[in-house]
Amino acid sequence: MNNYKNLVEALLYVQGINGVTPKDLKDVLDIPTINARKILQEFQRVYNEEHRGLQVVEFNDVFKLATREEHKDAIAKMVTVIQKQKLSGAAIETAGI
């Protein structure tokens, strides 16, 4: 598992909302699907025990990085701030035309 920890984390990050399936990992590492699933499950267990700002979730055999529930209010505020900044920029651009 240690050999694959950094790779799995990178693959989950790069795949974003698409996530990583055991078949995806099988194809990347050229290993049996059952081994790929075990690697993903073990990564999920270890990563989630570290209580980071992100967690690994699995739904319908797809593993993804997701934010933790306890951070949802702060994340919602950040998204609102970014949206307001973009709107303000668009309004300024429109006024300049």
mmCIF file of C-alpha atoms in Angstrom:
data_model
loop_
_atom_site.group_PDB
_atom_site.id
_atom_site.type_symbol
_atom_site.label_atom_id
_atom_site.label_comp_id
_atom_site.label_asym_id
_atom_site.label_seq_id
_atom_site.Cartn_x
_atom_site.Cartn_y
_atom_site.Cartn_z
ATOM 1 C CA MET A 1 0.000 0.000 0.000
ATOM 2 C CA ASN A 2 2.788 2.435 0.886
ATOM 3 C CA ASN A 3 4.158 2.101 -2.633
ATOM 4 C CA TYR A 4 0.853 3.288 -4.064
ATOM 5 C CA LYS A 5 -0.268 5.909 -1.509
ATOM 6 C CA ASN A 6 1.121 8.972 -3.289
ATOM 7 C CA LEU A 7 0.066 7.694 -6.702
ATOM 8 C CA VAL A 8 -3.521 7.023 -5.607
ATOM 9 C CA GLU A 9 -3.741 10.476 -4.034
ATOM 10 C CA ALA A 10 -2.458 12.076 -7.245
ATOM 11 C CA LEU A 11 -4.854 10.059 -9.417
ATOM 12 C CA LEU A 12 -7.822 11.020 -7.241
ATOM 13 C CA TYR A 13 -6.829 14.676 -7.467
ATOM 14 C CA VAL A 14 -6.332 14.616 -11.232
ATOM 15 C CA GLN A 15 -9.572 12.736 -11.882
ATOM 16 C CA GLY A 16 -11.589 15.238 -9.827
ATOM 17 C CA ILE A 17 -15.338 14.654 -10.010
ATOM 18 C CA ASN A 18 -14.856 11.630 -12.276
ATOM 19 C CA GLY A 19 -13.058 9.754 -9.524
ATOM 20 C CA VAL A 20 -11.076 6.537 -9.834
ATOM 21 C CA THR A 21 -12.553 3.071 -10.171
ATOM 22 C CA PRO A 22 -10.764 -0.161 -9.363
ATOM 23 C CA LYS A 23 -10.715 -0.824 -13.121
ATOM 24 C CA ASP A 24 -8.966 2.529 -13.701
ATOM 25 C CA LEU A 25 -6.306 1.672 -11.146
ATOM 26 C CA LYS A 26 -6.014 -1.852 -12.545
ATOM 27 C CA ASP A 27 -5.289 -0.403 -15.985
ATOM 28 C CA VAL A 28 -2.723 2.076 -14.651
ATOM 29 C CA LEU A 29 -0.846 -0.429 -12.495
ATOM 30 C CA ASP A 30 -1.441 -3.524 -14.615
ATOM 31 C CA ILE A 31 -2.689 -5.526 -11.625
ATOM 32 C CA PRO A 32 -5.838 -7.585 -10.996
ATOM 33 C CA THR A 33 -9.005 -5.595 -10.294
ATOM 34 C CA ILE A 34 -9.412 -7.191 -6.864
ATOM 35 C CA ASN A 35 -5.955 -5.907 -5.864
ATOM 36 C CA ALA A 36 -6.752 -2.455 -7.218
ATOM 37 C CA ARG A 37 -9.971 -2.372 -5.172
ATOM 38 C CA LYS A 38 -8.058 -3.387 -2.027
ATOM 39 C CA ILE A 39 -5.505 -0.624 -2.637
ATOM 40 C CA LEU A 40 -8.268 1.978 -3.038
ATOM 41 C CA GLN A 41 -10.131 0.755 0.051
ATOM 42 C CA GLU A 42 -6.970 0.750 2.142
ATOM 43 C CA PHE A 43 -6.040 4.226 0.887
ATOM 44 C CA GLN A 44 -9.532 5.438 1.802
ATOM 45 C CA ARG A 45 -9.269 3.998 5.311
ATOM 46 C CA VAL A 46 -5.803 5.419 6.013
ATOM 47 C CA TYR A 47 -6.466 8.816 4.409
ATOM 48 C CA ASN A 48 -9.748 9.312 6.257
ATOM 49 C CA GLU A 49 -8.160 8.393 9.593
ATOM 50 C CA GLU A 50 -5.848 11.402 9.182
ATOM 51 C CA HIS A 51 -8.847 13.771 9.483
ATOM 52 C CA ARG A 52 -7.683 16.175 6.786
ATOM 53 C CA GLY A 53 -9.859 18.838 5.161
ATOM 54 C CA LEU A 54 -10.648 16.326 2.439
ATOM 55 C CA GLN A 55 -11.854 12.768 2.663
ATOM 56 C CA VAL A 56 -12.056 9.863 0.256
ATOM 57 C CA VAL A 57 -15.589 8.744 -0.476
ATOM 58 C CA GLU A 58 -16.777 5.760 -2.474
ATOM 59 C CA PHE A 59 -20.071 5.508 -4.301
ATOM 60 C CA ASN A 60 -20.972 2.886 -6.895
ATOM 61 C CA ASP A 61 -17.375 1.621 -7.017
ATOM 62 C CA VAL A 62 -15.985 5.114 -7.767
ATOM 63 C CA PHE A 63 -13.550 6.667 -5.287
ATOM 64 C CA LYS A 64 -13.334 10.469 -5.084
ATOM 65 C CA LEU A 65 -11.841 13.231 -2.975
ATOM 66 C CA ALA A 66 -14.509 15.317 -1.247
ATOM 67 C CA THR A 67 -14.591 18.046 1.360
ATOM 68 C CA ARG A 68 -15.616 17.115 4.872
ATOM 69 C CA GLU A 69 -19.101 17.953 6.082
ATOM 70 C CA GLU A 70 -17.824 20.089 8.955
ATOM 71 C CA HIS A 71 -16.305 22.577 6.482
ATOM 72 C CA LYS A 72 -19.429 23.135 4.378
ATOM 73 C CA ASP A 73 -20.333 26.562 5.841
ATOM 74 C CA ALA A 74 -16.866 28.027 5.242
ATOM 75 C CA ILE A 75 -16.750 26.532 1.748
ATOM 76 C CA ALA A 76 -20.164 27.991 0.924
ATOM 77 C CA LYS A 77 -18.959 31.420 2.053
ATOM 78 C CA MET A 78 -15.834 31.126 -0.081
ATOM 79 C CA VAL A 79 -17.836 30.167 -3.148
ATOM 80 C CA THR A 80 -20.154 33.135 -2.560
ATOM 81 C CA VAL A 81 -17.183 35.514 -2.243
ATOM 82 C CA ILE A 82 -15.639 34.223 -5.467
ATOM 83 C CA GLN A 83 -18.952 34.506 -7.323
ATOM 84 C CA LYS A 84 -19.390 38.102 -6.139
ATOM 85 C CA GLN A 85 -15.864 38.966 -7.263
ATOM 86 C CA LYS A 86 -16.525 37.539 -10.709
ATOM 87 C CA LEU A 87 -19.820 39.384 -10.993
ATOM 88 C CA SER A 88 -18.190 42.616 -9.962
ATOM 89 C CA GLY A 89 -15.486 42.098 -12.576
ATOM 90 C CA ALA A 90 -18.085 41.374 -15.232
ATOM 91 C CA ALA A 91 -20.087 44.454 -14.215
ATOM 92 C CA ILE A 92 -16.972 46.617 -14.465
ATOM 93 C CA GLU A 93 -16.145 45.170 -17.865
ATOM 94 C CA THR A 94 -19.688 45.791 -19.114
ATOM 95 C CA ALA A 95 -19.613 49.365 -17.865
ATOM 96 C CA GLY A 96 -16.354 49.911 -19.724
ATOM 97 C CA ILE A 97 -17.883 48.887 -23.075
#
